[in-house]
PDB file of C-alpha atoms in Angstrom:
ATOM      1  CA  MET A  90       7.864 -29.084  -6.934  1.00  0.00           C
ATOM      2  CA  THR A  91      10.432 -29.220  -4.225  1.00  0.00           C
ATOM      3  CA  ASN A  92      10.042 -30.350  -0.840  1.00  0.00           C
ATOM      4  CA  ALA A  93      11.030 -27.065   0.761  1.00  0.00           C
ATOM      5  CA  PHE A  94       8.320 -25.538  -1.110  1.00  0.00           C
ATOM      6  CA  ARG A  95       5.628 -27.630  -0.255  1.00  0.00           C
ATOM      7  CA  LEU A  96       6.775 -27.433   3.209  1.00  0.00           C
ATOM      8  CA  ASN A  97       6.844 -23.318   2.774  1.00  0.00           C
ATOM      9  CA  ARG A  98       3.289 -23.353   1.339  1.00  0.00           C
ATOM     10  CA  ARG A  99       2.030 -25.725   4.191  1.00  0.00           C
ATOM     11  CA  VAL A 100       3.542 -22.958   6.733  1.00  0.00           C
ATOM     12  CA  VAL A 101       1.695 -19.927   5.070  1.00  0.00           C
ATOM     13  CA  LEU A 102      -1.586 -21.449   4.594  1.00  0.00           C
ATOM     14  CA  ALA A 103      -1.860 -22.961   8.320  1.00  0.00           C
ATOM     15  CA  GLY A 104      -0.398 -19.667   9.402  1.00  0.00           C
ATOM     16  CA  LEU A 105      -3.214 -17.654   7.719  1.00  0.00           C
ATOM     17  CA  GLY A 106      -5.479 -20.570   8.242  1.00  0.00           C
ATOM     18  CA  ALA A 107      -5.199 -20.243  11.885  1.00  0.00           C
ATOM     19  CA  GLY A 108      -5.794 -16.564  12.091  1.00  0.00           C
ATOM     20  CA  LEU A 109      -8.879 -16.857  10.098  1.00  0.00           C
ATOM     21  CA  LEU A 110     -10.171 -19.644  12.052  1.00  0.00           C
ATOM     22  CA  ALA A 111      -9.722 -17.604  15.653  1.00  0.00           C
ATOM     23  CA  ALA A 112     -12.005 -15.192  13.643  1.00  0.00           C
ATOM     24  CA  GLY A 113     -14.883 -17.731  13.128  1.00  0.00           C
ATOM     25  CA  THR A 114     -14.044 -18.520   9.625  1.00  0.00           C
ATOM     26  CA  THR A 115     -14.353 -22.051   8.435  1.00  0.00           C
ATOM     27  CA  SER A 116     -11.355 -24.032   7.005  1.00  0.00           C
ATOM     28  CA  ASN A 117     -13.315 -24.158   3.666  1.00  0.00           C
ATOM     29  CA  ALA A 118     -11.655 -20.999   2.798  1.00  0.00           C
ATOM     30  CA  PHE A 119      -8.503 -23.014   2.084  1.00  0.00           C
ATOM     31  CA  ALA A 120     -10.501 -25.250  -0.455  1.00  0.00           C
ATOM     32  CA  ALA A 121      -8.173 -26.072  -3.774  1.00  0.00           C
ATOM     33  CA  ASP A 122      -9.801 -23.793  -5.924  1.00  0.00           C
ATOM     34  CA  THR A 123      -9.076 -20.626  -4.219  1.00  0.00           C
ATOM     35  CA  THR A 124      -7.026 -18.137  -5.756  1.00  0.00           C
ATOM     36  CA  LEU A 125      -4.382 -18.141  -3.037  1.00  0.00           C
ATOM     37  CA  ASP A 126      -4.007 -21.913  -3.180  1.00  0.00           C
ATOM     38  CA  ARG A 127      -3.647 -21.628  -6.934  1.00  0.00           C
ATOM     39  CA  VAL A 128      -1.273 -19.293  -7.113  1.00  0.00           C
ATOM     40  CA  LEU A 129       0.981 -21.092  -4.499  1.00  0.00           C
ATOM     41  CA  ASN A 130       0.315 -24.286  -6.053  1.00  0.00           C
ATOM     42  CA  SER A 131       1.400 -23.438  -9.552  1.00  0.00           C
ATOM     43  CA  GLY A 132       4.198 -20.990  -8.972  1.00  0.00           C
ATOM     44  CA  SER A 133       1.966 -18.302 -11.121  1.00  0.00           C
ATOM     45  CA  VAL A 134       0.343 -15.236 -10.817  1.00  0.00           C
ATOM     46  CA  ARG A 135      -1.622 -13.456 -13.610  1.00  0.00           C
ATOM     47  CA  ILE A 136      -1.686  -9.348 -12.922  1.00  0.00           C
ATOM     48  CA  GLY A 137      -3.562  -6.286 -14.473  1.00  0.00           C
ATOM     49  CA  ILE A 138      -1.600  -3.308 -15.371  1.00  0.00           C
ATOM     50  CA  ALA A 139      -2.413  -0.483 -17.707  1.00  0.00           C
ATOM     51  CA  ASN A 140       0.871  -0.145 -19.360  1.00  0.00           C
ATOM     52  CA  GLU A 141       1.837   3.351 -17.581  1.00  0.00           C
ATOM     53  CA  ARG A 142       5.100   4.304 -15.945  1.00  0.00           C
ATOM     54  CA  PRO A 143       6.610   4.093 -13.308  1.00  0.00           C
ATOM     55  CA  TYR A 144       3.570   1.948 -12.115  1.00  0.00           C
ATOM     56  CA  GLY A 145       3.540  -1.215 -14.277  1.00  0.00           C
ATOM     57  CA  TYR A 146       4.519  -1.531 -17.951  1.00  0.00           C
ATOM     58  CA  VAL A 147       5.895  -3.629 -20.646  1.00  0.00           C
ATOM     59  CA  GLU A 148       9.185  -3.321 -21.713  1.00  0.00           C
ATOM     60  CA  THR A 149      10.401  -3.606 -25.527  1.00  0.00           C
ATOM     61  CA  ASP A 150      11.676  -7.313 -24.921  1.00  0.00           C
ATOM     62  CA  GLY A 151       8.148  -8.178 -23.333  1.00  0.00           C
ATOM     63  CA  SER A 152       9.458  -8.499 -19.799  1.00  0.00           C
ATOM     64  CA  VAL A 153       6.986  -6.956 -17.082  1.00  0.00           C
ATOM     65  CA  SER A 154       8.468  -3.912 -15.312  1.00  0.00           C
ATOM     66  CA  GLY A 155       7.264  -1.130 -12.897  1.00  0.00           C
ATOM     67  CA  ALA A 156       7.357  -0.508  -9.436  1.00  0.00           C
ATOM     68  CA  ILE A 157       4.018  -2.304  -8.421  1.00  0.00           C
ATOM     69  CA  PRO A 158       4.875  -5.612 -10.241  1.00  0.00           C
ATOM     70  CA  ASP A 159       8.232  -5.212  -8.639  1.00  0.00           C
ATOM     71  CA  ILE A 160       6.203  -5.309  -5.369  1.00  0.00           C
ATOM     72  CA  VAL A 161       4.436  -8.222  -6.320  1.00  0.00           C
ATOM     73  CA  ARG A 162       7.424 -10.317  -7.164  1.00  0.00           C
ATOM     74  CA  ALA A 163       9.183  -9.330  -3.765  1.00  0.00           C
ATOM     75  CA  ALA A 164       5.793 -10.269  -1.873  1.00  0.00           C
ATOM     76  CA  LEU A 165       5.748 -13.914  -3.917  1.00  0.00           C
ATOM     77  CA  ALA A 166       8.857 -14.948  -4.629  1.00  0.00           C
ATOM     78  CA  PRO A 167       9.868 -16.167  -1.229  1.00  0.00           C
ATOM     79  CA  HIS A 168       7.117 -18.706  -1.150  1.00  0.00           C
ATOM     80  CA  GLY A 169       8.145 -19.926  -4.879  1.00  0.00           C
ATOM     81  CA  VAL A 170       5.924 -17.640  -6.898  1.00  0.00           C
ATOM     82  CA  THR A 171       8.297 -16.102  -9.488  1.00  0.00           C
ATOM     83  CA  ASP A 172       6.113 -16.459 -12.722  1.00  0.00           C
ATOM     84  CA  ILE A 173       4.449 -13.144 -13.258  1.00  0.00           C
ATOM     85  CA  LYS A 174       2.231 -13.011 -15.945  1.00  0.00           C
ATOM     86  CA  ALA A 175       0.616  -9.591 -17.129  1.00  0.00           C
ATOM     87  CA  GLU A 176      -2.476  -8.501 -18.730  1.00  0.00           C
ATOM     88  CA  VAL A 177      -2.375  -4.993 -20.191  1.00  0.00           C
ATOM     89  CA  VAL A 178      -5.745  -3.253 -20.219  1.00  0.00           C
ATOM     90  CA  GLU A 179      -6.720   0.375 -20.267  1.00  0.00           C
ATOM     91  CA  PHE A 180      -7.033   1.858 -16.885  1.00  0.00           C
ATOM     92  CA  ASN A 181     -10.595   2.224 -16.357  1.00  0.00           C
ATOM     93  CA  ALA A 182     -11.056  -1.602 -17.538  1.00  0.00           C
ATOM     94  CA  LEU A 183      -8.877  -3.045 -14.654  1.00  0.00           C
ATOM     95  CA  ILE A 184     -11.553  -3.432 -12.050  1.00  0.00           C
ATOM     96  CA  PRO A 185     -14.020  -5.476 -14.729  1.00  0.00           C
ATOM     97  CA  GLY A 186     -10.912  -7.301 -15.817  1.00  0.00           C
ATOM     98  CA  LEU A 187     -10.278  -8.398 -12.199  1.00  0.00           C
ATOM     99  CA  ASN A 188     -13.805  -9.102 -11.428  1.00  0.00           C
ATOM    100  CA  ALA A 189     -14.074 -10.953 -15.037  1.00  0.00           C
ATOM    101  CA  ASP A 190     -11.280 -13.265 -13.860  1.00  0.00           C
ATOM    102  CA  ARG A 191      -8.806 -12.232 -16.491  1.00  0.00           C
ATOM    103  CA  PHE A 192      -6.422 -11.613 -13.777  1.00  0.00           C
ATOM    104  CA  ASP A 193      -5.644 -12.578 -10.086  1.00  0.00           C
ATOM    105  CA  ILE A 194      -4.274  -9.119  -8.875  1.00  0.00           C
ATOM    106  CA  ILE A 195      -4.256  -5.421 -10.165  1.00  0.00           C
ATOM    107  CA  ALA A 196      -0.955  -4.125  -9.979  1.00  0.00           C
ATOM    108  CA  ALA A 197      -1.234  -0.668 -11.134  1.00  0.00           C
ATOM    109  CA  GLY A 198      -0.775   1.864  -8.879  1.00  0.00           C
ATOM    110  CA  MET A 199      -4.390   2.074  -8.275  1.00  0.00           C
ATOM    111  CA  TYR A 200      -5.629   4.606  -5.170  1.00  0.00           C
ATOM    112  CA  ILE A 201      -7.651   3.257  -2.674  1.00  0.00           C
ATOM    113  CA  LEU A 202     -11.046   4.994  -2.933  1.00  0.00           C
ATOM    114  CA  PRO A 203     -14.314   4.289  -1.290  1.00  0.00           C
ATOM    115  CA  ALA A 204     -16.405   3.911  -4.806  1.00  0.00           C
ATOM    116  CA  ARG A 205     -13.276   1.514  -6.053  1.00  0.00           C
ATOM    117  CA  CYS A 206     -14.362  -0.426  -2.812  1.00  0.00           C
ATOM    118  CA  GLN A 207     -17.314  -1.162  -3.457  1.00  0.00           C
ATOM    119  CA  ALA A 208     -16.294  -3.167  -6.370  1.00  0.00           C
ATOM    120  CA  ILE A 209     -13.206  -4.937  -5.295  1.00  0.00           C
ATOM    121  CA  ALA A 210     -11.284  -5.694  -2.136  1.00  0.00           C
ATOM    122  CA  PHE A 211      -7.619  -3.590  -1.520  1.00  0.00           C
ATOM    123  CA  THR A 212      -4.791  -4.402   0.412  1.00  0.00           C
ATOM    124  CA  ASN A 213      -3.055  -1.874   2.572  1.00  0.00           C
ATOM    125  CA  PRO A 214      -1.197   0.707   0.849  1.00  0.00           C
ATOM    126  CA  VAL A 215       2.227  -0.272  -0.840  1.00  0.00           C
ATOM    127  CA  THR A 216       2.545   3.533  -1.815  1.00  0.00           C
ATOM    128  CA  ARG A 217       1.793   7.084  -1.188  1.00  0.00           C
ATOM    129  CA  ALA A 218       1.580   9.927  -3.951  1.00  0.00           C
ATOM    130  CA  GLY A 219       0.705  13.746  -4.146  1.00  0.00           C
ATOM    131  CA  ASN A 220      -0.345  15.170  -7.503  1.00  0.00           C
ATOM    132  CA  GLY A 221       0.698  17.445 -10.275  1.00  0.00           C
ATOM    133  CA  ILE A 222      -0.211  19.700 -13.330  1.00  0.00           C
ATOM    134  CA  ALA A 223       1.570  20.193 -16.320  1.00  0.00           C
ATOM    135  CA  ALA A 224       1.228  23.091 -18.917  1.00  0.00           C
ATOM    136  CA  LEU A 225       2.458  24.682 -21.704  1.00  0.00           C
ATOM    137  CA  VAL A 226       5.857  26.252 -21.175  1.00  0.00           C
ATOM    138  CA  GLY A 227       5.594  29.565 -19.274  1.00  0.00           C
ATOM    139  CA  ASN A 228       2.391  28.271 -17.727  1.00  0.00           C
ATOM    140  CA  PRO A 229       0.022  30.647 -19.572  1.00  0.00           C
ATOM    141  CA  LYS A 230      -2.861  30.582 -17.620  1.00  0.00           C
ATOM    142  CA  GLY A 231      -0.953  30.766 -14.019  1.00  0.00           C
ATOM    143  CA  VAL A 232      -2.424  27.674 -12.788  1.00  0.00           C
ATOM    144  CA  HIS A 233      -0.434  26.441  -9.358  1.00  0.00           C
ATOM    145  CA  SER A 234      -3.226  24.362  -7.497  1.00  0.00           C
ATOM    146  CA  VAL A 235      -6.805  23.025  -8.340  1.00  0.00           C
ATOM    147  CA  ALA A 236      -7.945  25.935  -6.401  1.00  0.00           C
ATOM    148  CA  ASP A 237      -6.888  28.331  -9.366  1.00  0.00           C
ATOM    149  CA  VAL A 238      -8.611  25.788 -11.916  1.00  0.00           C
ATOM    150  CA  VAL A 239     -12.102  26.168  -9.934  1.00  0.00           C
ATOM    151  CA  ALA A 240     -11.464  30.385  -9.429  1.00  0.00           C
ATOM    152  CA  LYS A 241     -10.506  30.786 -13.199  1.00  0.00           C
ATOM    153  CA  SER A 242     -13.514  29.695 -15.551  1.00  0.00           C
ATOM    154  CA  ASP A 243     -11.653  29.953 -18.816  1.00  0.00           C
ATOM    155  CA  ILE A 244      -9.257  27.105 -17.669  1.00  0.00           C
ATOM    156  CA  ILE A 245      -9.956  23.910 -19.168  1.00  0.00           C
ATOM    157  CA  ILE A 246      -8.096  20.526 -17.096  1.00  0.00           C
ATOM    158  CA  GLY A 247      -7.407  17.348 -18.413  1.00  0.00           C
ATOM    159  CA  THR A 248      -6.675  13.791 -16.688  1.00  0.00           C
ATOM    160  CA  GLN A 249      -7.627  10.053 -17.200  1.00  0.00           C
ATOM    161  CA  THR A 250     -10.926   8.802 -17.177  1.00  0.00           C
ATOM    162  CA  GLY A 251     -11.335   6.057 -14.396  1.00  0.00           C
ATOM    163  CA  SER A 252      -8.484   7.582 -12.203  1.00  0.00           C
ATOM    164  CA  SER A 253      -8.810   9.264  -8.859  1.00  0.00           C
ATOM    165  CA  GLN A 254      -7.922  12.758 -10.094  1.00  0.00           C
ATOM    166  CA  VAL A 255     -11.683  12.435 -11.448  1.00  0.00           C
ATOM    167  CA  GLU A 256     -13.336  12.011  -8.144  1.00  0.00           C
ATOM    168  CA  ILE A 257     -10.568  14.789  -6.797  1.00  0.00           C
ATOM    169  CA  LEU A 258     -11.529  17.291  -9.118  1.00  0.00           C
ATOM    170  CA  ILE A 259     -15.027  16.781  -8.847  1.00  0.00           C
ATOM    171  CA  ASN A 260     -14.842  17.016  -4.897  1.00  0.00           C
ATOM    172  CA  ALA A 261     -12.872  20.302  -5.452  1.00  0.00           C
ATOM    173  CA  GLY A 262     -15.506  21.874  -7.268  1.00  0.00           C
ATOM    174  CA  VAL A 263     -14.236  21.802 -11.083  1.00  0.00           C
ATOM    175  CA  PRO A 264     -17.035  21.800 -12.946  1.00  0.00           C
ATOM    176  CA  GLN A 265     -17.502  18.788 -15.379  1.00  0.00           C
ATOM    177  CA  ASN A 266     -18.057  20.540 -18.232  1.00  0.00           C
ATOM    178  CA  ARG A 267     -14.169  22.285 -17.851  1.00  0.00           C
ATOM    179  CA  THR A 268     -12.881  18.709 -17.333  1.00  0.00           C
ATOM    180  CA  VAL A 269     -11.690  16.630 -20.512  1.00  0.00           C
ATOM    181  CA  LEU A 270     -11.314  12.976 -19.767  1.00  0.00           C
ATOM    182  CA  PHE A 271      -8.383  10.933 -21.877  1.00  0.00           C
ATOM    183  CA  ALA A 272      -7.994   7.215 -22.133  1.00  0.00           C
ATOM    184  CA  SER A 273      -4.414   7.566 -21.193  1.00  0.00           C
ATOM    185  CA  ALA A 274      -1.615   9.808 -19.648  1.00  0.00           C
ATOM    186  CA  SER A 275      -0.123  10.120 -23.189  1.00  0.00           C
ATOM    187  CA  GLU A 276      -3.275  10.803 -24.964  1.00  0.00           C
ATOM    188  CA  ALA A 277      -3.871  13.583 -22.115  1.00  0.00           C
ATOM    189  CA  LEU A 278      -0.362  15.239 -23.105  1.00  0.00           C
ATOM    190  CA  ALA A 279      -1.126  15.073 -26.736  1.00  0.00           C
ATOM    191  CA  GLY A 280      -4.365  17.141 -25.888  1.00  0.00           C
ATOM    192  CA  LEU A 281      -2.493  19.460 -23.889  1.00  0.00           C
ATOM    193  CA  ARG A 282       0.131  19.759 -26.955  1.00  0.00           C
ATOM    194  CA  ALA A 283      -3.227  20.191 -29.598  1.00  0.00           C
ATOM    195  CA  GLY A 284      -4.942  23.406 -27.270  1.00  0.00           C
ATOM    196  CA  ARG A 285      -7.641  20.928 -26.061  1.00  0.00           C
ATOM    197  CA  VAL A 286      -6.919  21.500 -22.428  1.00  0.00           C
ATOM    198  CA  ASP A 287      -5.025  24.036 -20.731  1.00  0.00           C
ATOM    199  CA  VAL A 288      -3.381  21.924 -18.033  1.00  0.00           C
ATOM    200  CA  ILE A 289      -3.309  18.238 -17.080  1.00  0.00           C
ATOM    201  CA  TYR A 290      -3.650  17.029 -13.841  1.00  0.00           C
ATOM    202  CA  PHE A 291      -1.803  13.430 -12.652  1.00  0.00           C
ATOM    203  CA  PRO A 292       0.222  11.657  -9.757  1.00  0.00           C
ATOM    204  CA  GLY A 293       3.468  13.401  -9.542  1.00  0.00           C
ATOM    205  CA  LEU A 294       5.376  10.308 -10.029  1.00  0.00           C
ATOM    206  CA  GLU A 295       3.546   9.503 -13.135  1.00  0.00           C
ATOM    207  CA  LEU A 296       3.660  12.854 -14.459  1.00  0.00           C
ATOM    208  CA  GLY A 297       6.999  13.184 -13.874  1.00  0.00           C
ATOM    209  CA  ALA A 298       7.740   9.782 -16.005  1.00  0.00           C
ATOM    210  CA  LEU A 299       5.472  10.927 -18.539  1.00  0.00           C
ATOM    211  CA  LEU A 300       7.458  14.298 -19.322  1.00  0.00           C
ATOM    212  CA  ALA A 301      10.839  12.378 -19.122  1.00  0.00           C
ATOM    213  CA  THR A 302       9.705  10.203 -21.704  1.00  0.00           C
ATOM    214  CA  ALA A 303       8.245  12.697 -24.067  1.00  0.00           C
ATOM    215  CA  ASN A 304      10.992  15.452 -23.807  1.00  0.00           C
ATOM    216  CA  ASP A 305       9.091  17.836 -25.203  1.00  0.00           C
ATOM    217  CA  PRO A 306      10.524  21.535 -24.477  1.00  0.00           C
ATOM    218  CA  SER A 307       6.969  22.929 -24.865  1.00  0.00           C
ATOM    219  CA  ILE A 308       5.499  21.552 -21.901  1.00  0.00           C
ATOM    220  CA  GLU A 309       6.643  21.857 -18.477  1.00  0.00           C
ATOM    221  CA  ARG A 310       5.680  20.797 -15.112  1.00  0.00           C
ATOM    222  CA  VAL A 311       4.139  23.391 -13.041  1.00  0.00           C
ATOM    223  CA  THR A 312       5.989  24.564 -10.185  1.00  0.00           C
ATOM    224  CA  PRO A 313       5.392  25.462  -7.299  1.00  0.00           C
ATOM    225  CA  PHE A 314       2.178  23.417  -7.067  1.00  0.00           C
ATOM    226  CA  GLU A 315       0.225  23.446  -4.313  1.00  0.00           C
ATOM    227  CA  GLN A 316      -1.556  19.955  -3.261  1.00  0.00           C
ATOM    228  CA  ILE A 317      -5.162  20.096  -1.891  1.00  0.00           C
ATOM    229  CA  LEU A 318      -5.478  20.114   1.667  1.00  0.00           C
ATOM    230  CA  LYS A 319      -7.766  17.820   4.230  1.00  0.00           C
ATOM    231  CA  ASP A 320      -9.884  19.582   6.499  1.00  0.00           C
ATOM    232  CA  ASP A 321      -7.082  19.422   9.461  1.00  0.00           C
ATOM    233  CA  GLY A 322      -4.877  21.305   6.821  1.00  0.00           C
ATOM    234  CA  THR A 323      -2.400  18.408   5.987  1.00  0.00           C
ATOM    235  CA  PRO A 324      -1.584  17.535   2.179  1.00  0.00           C
ATOM    236  CA  GLN A 325      -3.925  15.077   0.690  1.00  0.00           C
ATOM    237  CA  TYR A 326      -2.348  11.755  -0.390  1.00  0.00           C
ATOM    238  CA  GLY A 327      -3.544   9.439  -2.618  1.00  0.00           C
ATOM    239  CA  TYR A 328      -2.834   5.675  -1.108  1.00  0.00           C
ATOM    240  CA  ALA A 329      -2.459   2.725  -3.812  1.00  0.00           C
ATOM    241  CA  GLY A 330      -2.899  -0.885  -2.955  1.00  0.00           C
ATOM    242  CA  PHE A 331      -3.107  -4.267  -4.777  1.00  0.00           C
ATOM    243  CA  GLY A 332      -6.713  -4.733  -6.130  1.00  0.00           C
ATOM    244  CA  VAL A 333      -8.024  -8.171  -5.677  1.00  0.00           C
ATOM    245  CA  ARG A 334     -11.562  -9.754  -5.392  1.00  0.00           C
ATOM    246  CA  GLN A 335     -13.856  -9.307  -2.812  1.00  0.00           C
ATOM    247  CA  SER A 336     -14.006 -13.428  -2.483  1.00  0.00           C
ATOM    248  CA  ASP A 337     -10.338 -13.776  -2.197  1.00  0.00           C
ATOM    249  CA  ASP A 338      -9.943 -13.067   1.764  1.00  0.00           C
ATOM    250  CA  THR A 339      -6.974 -14.990   1.983  1.00  0.00           C
ATOM    251  CA  LEU A 340      -4.819 -13.612  -0.803  1.00  0.00           C
ATOM    252  CA  ARG A 341      -5.589  -9.862   0.490  1.00  0.00           C
ATOM    253  CA  GLU A 342      -4.521 -11.160   3.943  1.00  0.00           C
ATOM    254  CA  PHE A 343      -1.223 -13.085   2.847  1.00  0.00           C
ATOM    255  CA  LEU A 344      -0.448  -9.704   0.717  1.00  0.00           C
ATOM    256  CA  ASP A 345      -1.153  -7.556   3.587  1.00  0.00           C
ATOM    257  CA  LYS A 346       1.438  -9.733   5.695  1.00  0.00           C
ATOM    258  CA  GLU A 347       3.858  -9.607   3.015  1.00  0.00           C
ATOM    259  CA  ILE A 348       3.302  -5.539   2.408  1.00  0.00           C
ATOM    260  CA  ALA A 349       4.052  -4.969   6.270  1.00  0.00           C
ATOM    261  CA  ARG A 350       7.196  -7.272   6.091  1.00  0.00           C
ATOM    262  CA  LEU A 351       8.872  -5.148   3.006  1.00  0.00           C
ATOM    263  CA  LEU A 352       7.863  -2.276   5.026  1.00  0.00           C
ATOM    264  CA  GLU A 353       9.204  -2.866   8.286  1.00  0.00           C
ATOM    265  CA  SER A 354      12.274  -4.479   6.490  1.00  0.00           C
ATOM    266  CA  ASN A 355      12.908  -1.124   4.799  1.00  0.00           C
ATOM    267  CA  GLU A 356      12.796  -3.652   1.255  1.00  0.00           C
ATOM    268  CA  MET A 357       9.960  -1.416  -0.040  1.00  0.00           C
ATOM    269  CA  LEU A 358      12.266   1.776  -0.447  1.00  0.00           C
ATOM    270  CA  GLY A 359      14.666  -0.275  -2.125  1.00  0.00           C
ATOM    271  CA  ILE A 360      11.893  -1.854  -4.383  1.00  0.00           C
ATOM    272  CA  ILE A 361      10.504   1.620  -5.634  1.00  0.00           C
ATOM    273  CA  SER A 362      13.745   3.949  -5.591  1.00  0.00           C
ATOM    274  CA  LYS A 363      14.745   2.682  -9.151  1.00  0.00           C
ATOM    275  CA  TYR A 364      11.451   3.953 -10.324  1.00  0.00           C
ATOM    276  CA  GLY A 365      11.910   7.706  -8.778  1.00  0.00           C
ATOM    277  CA  TYR A 366      10.122   7.035  -5.372  1.00  0.00           C
ATOM    278  CA  GLY A 367      11.832   8.111  -2.358  1.00  0.00           C
ATOM    279  CA  PRO A 368      10.850   8.093   1.277  1.00  0.00           C
ATOM    280  CA  ASP A 369       8.190  10.436   1.044  1.00  0.00           C
ATOM    281  CA  GLU A 370       6.291   8.067  -1.238  1.00  0.00           C
ATOM    282  CA  LEU A 371       6.472   5.271   1.750  1.00  0.00           C
ATOM    283  CA  PRO A 372       3.094   4.744   3.482  1.00  0.00           C
ATOM    284  CA  SER A 373       3.288   4.627   7.297  1.00  0.00           C
ATOM    285  CA  ALA A 374       2.253   1.349   8.697  1.00  0.00           C
ATOM    286  CA  ASP A 375      -1.006   2.932  10.303  1.00  0.00           C
ATOM    287  CA  ILE A 376      -2.374   3.584   7.091  1.00  0.00           C
ATOM    288  CA  ILE A 377      -4.860   0.901   6.404  1.00  0.00           C
ATOM    289  CA  ALA A 378      -7.261   0.026   3.623  1.00  0.00           C
ATOM    290  CA  ASN A 379     -10.476  -0.520   5.956  1.00  0.00           C
ATOM    291  CA  ASP A 380      -9.848   3.348   6.954  1.00  0.00           C
ATOM    292  CA  LEU A 381      -9.139   4.580   3.381  1.00  0.00           C
ATOM    293  CA  CYS A 382     -12.188   2.612   1.806  1.00  0.00           C
ATOM    294  CA  ALA A 383     -14.447   4.345   4.791  1.00  0.00           C
ATOM    295  CA  ALA A 384     -13.136   7.787   4.361  1.00  0.00           C
TER     296      ALA A 384
END
C-alpha cells in the first residue's frame, strides 16, 4: 500500500466519520471489520451480478463488464480499489446472497423498491429506465401498453421472477394467472418463441440488448409503447441503485458521495453511454433512495 493511498484512505474515512459524528453516530462505526474499511484496505471489492446485459455480465474472456460494474470501478478506483471480483447468481438470489456475505455490493441494475428496502439498503440512483414489450413479429395480439394486457383477457405476459416488473404488473391489475415468471430474460425470450406467452415485459435497455443479442427475425420490440403513468400523469420510471447490507451505512454513504460526484461531473453519462444508455437514463440529483423506499 503506497503512502499516497494510505493518506487518501485516511482523508476519506475522516470526512465520512466527521459527518456521522455530527449526526450522533459513534466512531465505533469505523472499526477495522467494517465493509468499507476492508474494501479500502485491500483494494478489492466483491460485487453480485446476474449476468445480464447491459447491467452486469461476464465476457467470454472472464472479465467483468456492464454499465453498473463500470460505475463501481469509477467510484472506487480513485481510492485505490481496482480489483473487482464478481459473483454471478440468478437475479432473485442477489438479495439473499448479499445478506449471506457472498459479496459486498449488488451491481446489477436493481430497482429501488419499498419491499426491497425492507431487506437491504440502497444507494441513491445511478440510472433510471422505462420498460418495454416484445412480441412475435407483427404483434399478433396488438399489445401497446400494460393497460392492453389488463383489458384483453386472452393475453399472457411474461417477465423475470424477482424483478420490479412483477410488482408493476400486479399494481397495474394484471391477474397473476396471466403472468408467467421466468428465471432469466433469455428464458422469457424462449418462452415467447415457444408460445408460452404472448408478450414479454422488461426494462427497455435490457430488452434492447436481449433482442440485439438474439437477432431473431421472428421477434420484435413493440412500438409505440405507452409507459405506465403516475398519478400526476408523468411516465413512471424505474430507478436503479447499488444494494448494500443494512449494516453497511458507511459504505452506502461513501458510494452516495461518489455517485453525486460522477453525476455532477457528467462522468456518469460517459460511463454508461457505451452500453446504450443516453441522457434520458440519468437520474436527476433530487431523486434519492430514501424517497423511493418510502414511495
